Each structure stands twice: as structure tokens, then as C-alpha cells.
Amino acid sequence: MTQQRQIPQFAVVPGAQVHGVLSGNEKQTVDLVAATYRVHGEGDTVNPPSYFLRFPDRPSSRIIALPASVGGGTPVDGIKWISSFPENVAAGLPRASAVLVLNDPATGYPIACLESSIISAARTAASAALAADRLSVGRPRPRRVGFIGTGLIARHIHTYLARTGWEFDEVGVHDLSAEHAAGFRSYLERADPERADREQAGASPRITVHGSAEELVRASDLVVLATVAAKPHLTDPSWFSHNPVVLNVSLRDLAPEVLLASANVLDDVEHCLKAETSPHLTEQLTGNRDFIDGTLHEVMAGKVRVPTDRPVVFSPFGLGVLDLAVGRYVYDELAARGELAVVDGFFHELDRYGRGAGQS
């Protein structure tokens, strides 16, 4: 007789618990993302193409499914289901919302559903902070950072930079909405509770709200692109002639001409060259991939050396394996603390022949 496997329990993890685990553990999250990039680069993951659900009556909105599987020392399978509804912003709501489902690799049963907008922002910010660090090797460490786009992702990237040892003399801000730019400036001031004393001592970074994207780019050694732009609006390579590190997080801000004048590092080549991203448009324009220098994993492994005499652009598509790794970390931390909110009886039909129902 076949031995029945143990059915795992199912837990629901709200955003407050996710935040509670990740806040203050930014360094550990960056290290986890670096380890996951290594596992992915070594081929011990499954990361299929994302599936985009689009709506004819709501063309600016979409919901994306990112299934994935992570091997290594802490294997996990699952899927992120993340929506992007830009019109939410005008109504005072965040643009994106998401859930993450984790599956038990042994049985396939789902073990948890986690609120995932925070996980998504955290893994994005951790990836950006990791790339900023590794791509600055061999060049003066950036002292002037500029943010184009001032939403949740920009805030998380700033937090991850600040909490992983980055210090800046200047912080630049630009957004098409003056209200959003002012809100981000207010966040920056609140994030430094000793700012007034530090300003008097000349130790606090100067915060500047720039009137144009060109002004911000020219004034920044590290440029963070975190917008909802659907097509390139940064088109002039001369803006980047001072060779900054550019975190192309939103993927569609840069024209191909800018990428062709830069060194280009991606998180995953096949994933990035889709969906009209800036790298995809560059491939379409040139008919080749010669403009790509390599992946972040290859830079970390010493297989690719980033030149210092050109701008360097990091374009991360955002891999589902990163969400799973961070989500599994949150789940394991809560389980170790005995704080998982388990849904008793979630799985009902557990006998193949209907001889019993319910979860023991």
C-alpha cells in the first residue's frame, strides 16, 4: 500500500507580518538576492516567461503571472500574481498590488499565500542595491544619487541603499507630478530624524527637486529610474556623458541610443529582451545583442568586467525566483517564531477514494 505523504498546512501572511520580517533586515535580503542570482546563474532554477493578462477596455492596466522554482539549499516553487493599475495613483492608491503563493516541493501543495507588494518592492530594491554596489567597482563610488519616479519602489531603493552602507552628498528628485516629488522629498527628510543637526554640521545630504529629467541625470552619479513610463523619454546620450551608474528598474525610460552608448548588464537576457523594454527596443533596432555586456551574475562571478569609461546601465526584468526566495525567507522566519496564521481545514478532500474529508 502506498504510504500517504504528510499534507502541509496552509498559512496566510498579511503585509504587516511581511514588513515586520523584512524591515531592518535589508542587508540579509540583499545577501539572499545575491545568493539567488548565483543559483539562477548556475542553472538550478526554473523561471518561465511571465504571462501578461491585458484588458481591451483598460489598456494601461495589466496583471502579470510569474511562476518559478528555486533549487539550492532552500528549494521552493510558486507563483507571483501582481497587478499594475496606473490609474490607482490618481485615486491615492498604490499602483501595484500582489500576492505570492508558495508550494511545497515534495507534494506540490500550496503552503502559504503572502501579501507580496512588499516582497516585490524588497526584492527589487535589494537587486538594485546589489547592482549599484557591484557595478561601482573600479570607479569612484557614487556620491550623488538621483531618483526619477518617486513611488513605492523608489522609496524602497533609497531605504535599501541607506541601510546597506551608502552615503550621499546629494539626493536628487524628479517626477512629472510636483506633488509626488514633494512627497518623496518629505519622505527623505523623515527618513533622517537627525537631519537638522546633521545639516548644521554639514553632514546631511542636500536634497534637490529638479525641474527636468536632464537636469537630474547630469547632476547624478547614480541614477534610479522607477517610473511607470510605457516608452522611452530619456533619449539623449550626452546627458550621460559623465558615465553614471544607471539602475533601469522601470525598464522603458531609456532610448536605444542611450543603451548603445553604455555598458549594459541585465539580470536575465532572455527575459529582458521582451515586452518592448529598452533592451528589447535596442535589439529590434540593431538586429543583434552585441550591446549586452553580460548579466549581474557574470559580473559577480568575475566573468564580466564592467568598463569605467562609459555609463553602465543595469536592466532587471525582475525574476520570479527572487520573489520566491524572499517569500520563503519570510515564511521560514515566521514559522520559526511560531507566528504563522494557519488556516485549519483549508484542504478538504484528502483521500483519493473519498473515505474521509478535512485536514487533520
Short mmCIF file of N, CA and C in Angstrom, two decimals, residues 182-267:
data_model
loop_
_atom_site.label_atom_id
_atom_site.label_comp_id
_atom_site.label_asym_id
_atom_site.label_seq_id
_atom_site.Cartn_x
_atom_site.Cartn_y
_atom_site.Cartn_z
N ALA A 182 7.35 66.38 -4.16
CA ALA A 182 7.36 66.97 -2.83
C ALA A 182 7.14 65.91 -1.75
N GLY A 183 6.28 64.95 -2.03
CA GLY A 183 6.04 63.87 -1.08
C GLY A 183 7.28 63.02 -0.86
N PHE A 184 8.02 62.77 -1.93
CA PHE A 184 9.25 61.98 -1.79
C PHE A 184 10.30 62.78 -1.03
N ARG A 185 10.37 64.07 -1.28
CA ARG A 185 11.31 64.90 -0.51
C ARG A 185 10.96 64.84 0.97
N SER A 186 9.66 64.89 1.28
CA SER A 186 9.24 64.81 2.67
C SER A 186 9.64 63.48 3.28
N TYR A 187 9.50 62.39 2.50
CA TYR A 187 9.94 61.08 2.98
C TYR A 187 11.44 61.09 3.28
N LEU A 188 12.23 61.66 2.38
CA LEU A 188 13.68 61.70 2.59
C LEU A 188 14.03 62.44 3.87
N GLU A 189 13.32 63.52 4.15
CA GLU A 189 13.58 64.28 5.36
C GLU A 189 13.18 63.49 6.60
N ARG A 190 12.05 62.78 6.53
CA ARG A 190 11.60 61.97 7.67
C ARG A 190 12.52 60.77 7.89
N ALA A 191 13.12 60.26 6.81
CA ALA A 191 13.98 59.08 6.93
C ALA A 191 15.28 59.40 7.66
N ASP A 192 15.58 60.68 7.85
CA ASP A 192 16.79 61.11 8.56
C ASP A 192 16.37 61.96 9.75
N PRO A 193 15.98 61.31 10.87
CA PRO A 193 15.43 62.06 12.00
C PRO A 193 16.40 63.07 12.60
N GLU A 194 17.69 62.90 12.37
CA GLU A 194 18.67 63.84 12.91
C GLU A 194 19.13 64.83 11.84
N ARG A 195 18.28 65.01 10.83
CA ARG A 195 18.68 65.81 9.68
C ARG A 195 19.05 67.24 10.05
N ALA A 196 18.24 67.87 10.91
CA ALA A 196 18.50 69.28 11.24
C ALA A 196 19.89 69.45 11.86
N ASP A 197 20.23 68.57 12.81
CA ASP A 197 21.54 68.66 13.43
C ASP A 197 22.65 68.35 12.43
N ARG A 198 22.38 67.38 11.57
CA ARG A 198 23.40 67.00 10.58
C ARG A 198 23.60 68.10 9.55
N GLU A 199 22.51 68.80 9.20
CA GLU A 199 22.64 69.90 8.25
C GLU A 199 23.52 71.00 8.81
N GLN A 200 23.33 71.32 10.10
CA GLN A 200 24.15 72.36 10.71
C GLN A 200 25.62 71.97 10.72
N ALA A 201 25.87 70.67 10.85
CA ALA A 201 27.25 70.18 10.86
C ALA A 201 27.78 69.95 9.45
N GLY A 202 26.92 70.18 8.46
CA GLY A 202 27.34 69.96 7.07
C GLY A 202 27.46 68.51 6.69
N ALA A 203 26.80 67.60 7.45
CA ALA A 203 26.95 66.16 7.21
C ALA A 203 25.72 65.54 6.56
N SER A 204 24.67 66.30 6.37
CA SER A 204 23.45 65.75 5.80
C SER A 204 23.42 66.02 4.29
N PRO A 205 22.98 65.05 3.49
CA PRO A 205 22.96 65.27 2.04
C PRO A 205 21.98 66.36 1.64
N ARG A 206 22.36 67.13 0.65
CA ARG A 206 21.46 68.15 0.12
C ARG A 206 20.39 67.47 -0.74
N ILE A 207 19.13 67.84 -0.55
CA ILE A 207 18.03 67.30 -1.32
C ILE A 207 17.59 68.35 -2.32
N THR A 208 17.56 67.98 -3.59
CA THR A 208 17.19 68.92 -4.65
C THR A 208 16.09 68.32 -5.50
N VAL A 209 14.99 69.05 -5.64
CA VAL A 209 13.94 68.65 -6.58
C VAL A 209 14.25 69.32 -7.91
N HIS A 210 14.53 68.51 -8.90
CA HIS A 210 14.93 69.02 -10.22
C HIS A 210 13.71 69.23 -11.11
N GLY A 211 13.77 70.27 -11.91
CA GLY A 211 12.66 70.59 -12.79
C GLY A 211 12.59 69.77 -14.05
N SER A 212 13.69 69.08 -14.38
CA SER A 212 13.70 68.27 -15.60
C SER A 212 14.51 67.01 -15.38
N ALA A 213 14.20 65.99 -16.18
CA ALA A 213 14.97 64.75 -16.11
C ALA A 213 16.42 64.98 -16.52
N GLU A 214 16.64 65.81 -17.52
CA GLU A 214 18.01 66.09 -17.95
C GLU A 214 18.83 66.70 -16.82
N GLU A 215 18.24 67.65 -16.12
CA GLU A 215 18.94 68.29 -15.01
C GLU A 215 19.33 67.28 -13.94
N LEU A 216 18.41 66.37 -13.63
CA LEU A 216 18.70 65.36 -12.61
C LEU A 216 19.80 64.41 -13.07
N VAL A 217 19.70 63.91 -14.30
CA VAL A 217 20.68 62.95 -14.80
C VAL A 217 22.08 63.56 -14.78
N ARG A 218 22.20 64.78 -15.27
CA ARG A 218 23.52 65.42 -15.33
C ARG A 218 24.10 65.68 -13.94
N ALA A 219 23.23 65.76 -12.93
CA ALA A 219 23.69 66.06 -11.57
C ALA A 219 23.89 64.82 -10.71
N SER A 220 23.79 63.61 -11.31
CA SER A 220 23.80 62.38 -10.52
C SER A 220 24.87 61.41 -11.01
N ASP A 221 25.55 60.77 -10.05
CA ASP A 221 26.49 59.70 -10.37
C ASP A 221 25.81 58.33 -10.36
N LEU A 222 24.69 58.23 -9.62
CA LEU A 222 23.87 57.03 -9.57
C LEU A 222 22.44 57.46 -9.87
N VAL A 223 21.89 56.96 -10.97
CA VAL A 223 20.55 57.35 -11.42
C VAL A 223 19.61 56.17 -11.22
N VAL A 224 18.51 56.40 -10.52
CA VAL A 224 17.50 55.37 -10.28
C VAL A 224 16.26 55.72 -11.07
N LEU A 225 15.89 54.84 -12.01
CA LEU A 225 14.70 55.04 -12.83
C LEU A 225 13.60 54.13 -12.29
N ALA A 226 12.57 54.74 -11.72
CA ALA A 226 11.49 53.98 -11.10
C ALA A 226 10.16 54.63 -11.45
N THR A 227 9.86 54.64 -12.75
CA THR A 227 8.66 55.31 -13.25
C THR A 227 7.65 54.28 -13.75
N VAL A 228 6.56 54.78 -14.31
CA VAL A 228 5.59 53.90 -14.98
C VAL A 228 5.58 54.20 -16.48
N ALA A 229 6.69 54.73 -16.99
CA ALA A 229 6.77 55.10 -18.41
C ALA A 229 6.55 53.89 -19.31
N ALA A 230 5.76 54.06 -20.35
CA ALA A 230 5.49 52.98 -21.29
C ALA A 230 6.43 52.99 -22.48
N LYS A 231 7.13 54.11 -22.69
CA LYS A 231 8.07 54.20 -23.81
C LYS A 231 9.19 55.17 -23.43
N PRO A 232 10.32 55.10 -24.14
CA PRO A 232 11.49 55.91 -23.75
C PRO A 232 11.22 57.41 -23.78
N HIS A 233 11.73 58.09 -22.77
CA HIS A 233 11.66 59.55 -22.72
C HIS A 233 13.03 60.16 -22.40
N LEU A 234 14.01 59.32 -22.07
CA LEU A 234 15.40 59.77 -21.88
C LEU A 234 16.16 59.36 -23.14
N THR A 235 16.34 60.29 -24.05
CA THR A 235 16.74 59.94 -25.41
C THR A 235 18.12 60.43 -25.82
N ASP A 236 18.72 61.32 -25.05
CA ASP A 236 19.97 61.97 -25.48
C ASP A 236 21.15 61.36 -24.73
N PRO A 237 22.03 60.63 -25.42
CA PRO A 237 23.19 60.03 -24.75
C PRO A 237 24.11 61.05 -24.09
N SER A 238 24.11 62.29 -24.56
CA SER A 238 25.01 63.28 -23.99
C SER A 238 24.68 63.61 -22.54
N TRP A 239 23.43 63.37 -22.13
CA TRP A 239 23.07 63.60 -20.73
C TRP A 239 23.89 62.70 -19.80
N PHE A 240 24.35 61.56 -20.34
CA PHE A 240 25.04 60.55 -19.54
C PHE A 240 26.56 60.56 -19.79
N SER A 241 27.06 61.66 -20.34
CA SER A 241 28.47 61.71 -20.74
C SER A 241 29.43 61.66 -19.55
N HIS A 242 28.93 61.86 -18.32
CA HIS A 242 29.78 61.79 -17.13
C HIS A 242 29.86 60.36 -16.60
N ASN A 243 29.29 59.40 -17.33
CA ASN A 243 29.42 57.96 -17.05
C ASN A 243 28.85 57.52 -15.70
N PRO A 244 27.58 57.82 -15.46
CA PRO A 244 26.97 57.38 -14.20
C PRO A 244 26.61 55.89 -14.25
N VAL A 245 26.31 55.34 -13.08
CA VAL A 245 25.67 54.03 -12.98
C VAL A 245 24.17 54.28 -13.00
N VAL A 246 23.47 53.58 -13.90
CA VAL A 246 22.03 53.79 -14.08
C VAL A 246 21.29 52.51 -13.74
N LEU A 247 20.39 52.58 -12.76
CA LEU A 247 19.55 51.45 -12.39
C LEU A 247 18.23 51.60 -13.14
N ASN A 248 18.12 50.87 -14.25
CA ASN A 248 16.98 50.99 -15.17
C ASN A 248 15.84 50.09 -14.68
N VAL A 249 15.38 50.36 -13.47
CA VAL A 249 14.43 49.46 -12.81
C VAL A 249 13.10 49.40 -13.55
N SER A 250 12.63 50.53 -14.06
CA SER A 250 11.33 50.53 -14.74
C SER A 250 11.43 50.11 -16.20
N LEU A 251 12.62 49.95 -16.71
CA LEU A 251 12.92 49.22 -17.95
C LEU A 251 12.57 49.91 -19.26
N ARG A 252 11.74 50.95 -19.24
CA ARG A 252 11.29 51.52 -20.51
C ARG A 252 11.59 53.01 -20.64
N ASP A 253 12.42 53.56 -19.77
CA ASP A 253 12.70 55.00 -19.80
C ASP A 253 13.76 55.38 -20.83
N LEU A 254 14.70 54.48 -21.11
CA LEU A 254 15.88 54.81 -21.90
C LEU A 254 15.69 54.45 -23.38
N ALA A 255 16.06 55.38 -24.24
CA ALA A 255 16.03 55.12 -25.68
C ALA A 255 17.20 54.21 -26.06
N PRO A 256 17.06 53.46 -27.16
CA PRO A 256 18.16 52.60 -27.60
C PRO A 256 19.47 53.34 -27.78
N GLU A 257 19.42 54.59 -28.20
CA GLU A 257 20.65 55.35 -28.40
C GLU A 257 21.46 55.49 -27.11
N VAL A 258 20.76 55.57 -25.98
CA VAL A 258 21.45 55.67 -24.70
C VAL A 258 22.10 54.33 -24.36
N LEU A 259 21.38 53.24 -24.58
CA LEU A 259 21.95 51.92 -24.30
C LEU A 259 23.14 51.63 -25.20
N LEU A 260 23.08 52.06 -26.45
CA LEU A 260 24.17 51.78 -27.38
C LEU A 260 25.44 52.55 -27.01
N ALA A 261 25.30 53.62 -26.24
CA ALA A 261 26.46 54.39 -25.79
C ALA A 261 26.94 53.95 -24.41
N SER A 262 26.34 52.87 -23.87
CA SER A 262 26.61 52.46 -22.50
C SER A 262 27.04 51.00 -22.45
N ALA A 263 27.62 50.61 -21.30
CA ALA A 263 27.78 49.20 -20.98
C ALA A 263 26.45 48.72 -20.40
N ASN A 264 26.02 47.52 -20.81
CA ASN A 264 24.70 47.04 -20.42
C ASN A 264 24.80 45.71 -19.69
N VAL A 265 24.27 45.70 -18.46
CA VAL A 265 24.22 44.50 -17.64
C VAL A 265 22.76 44.20 -17.34
N LEU A 266 22.34 42.95 -17.56
CA LEU A 266 20.96 42.54 -17.36
C LEU A 266 20.89 41.51 -16.24
N ASP A 267 19.69 41.28 -15.71
CA ASP A 267 19.58 40.18 -14.74
C ASP A 267 19.39 38.85 -15.46
#
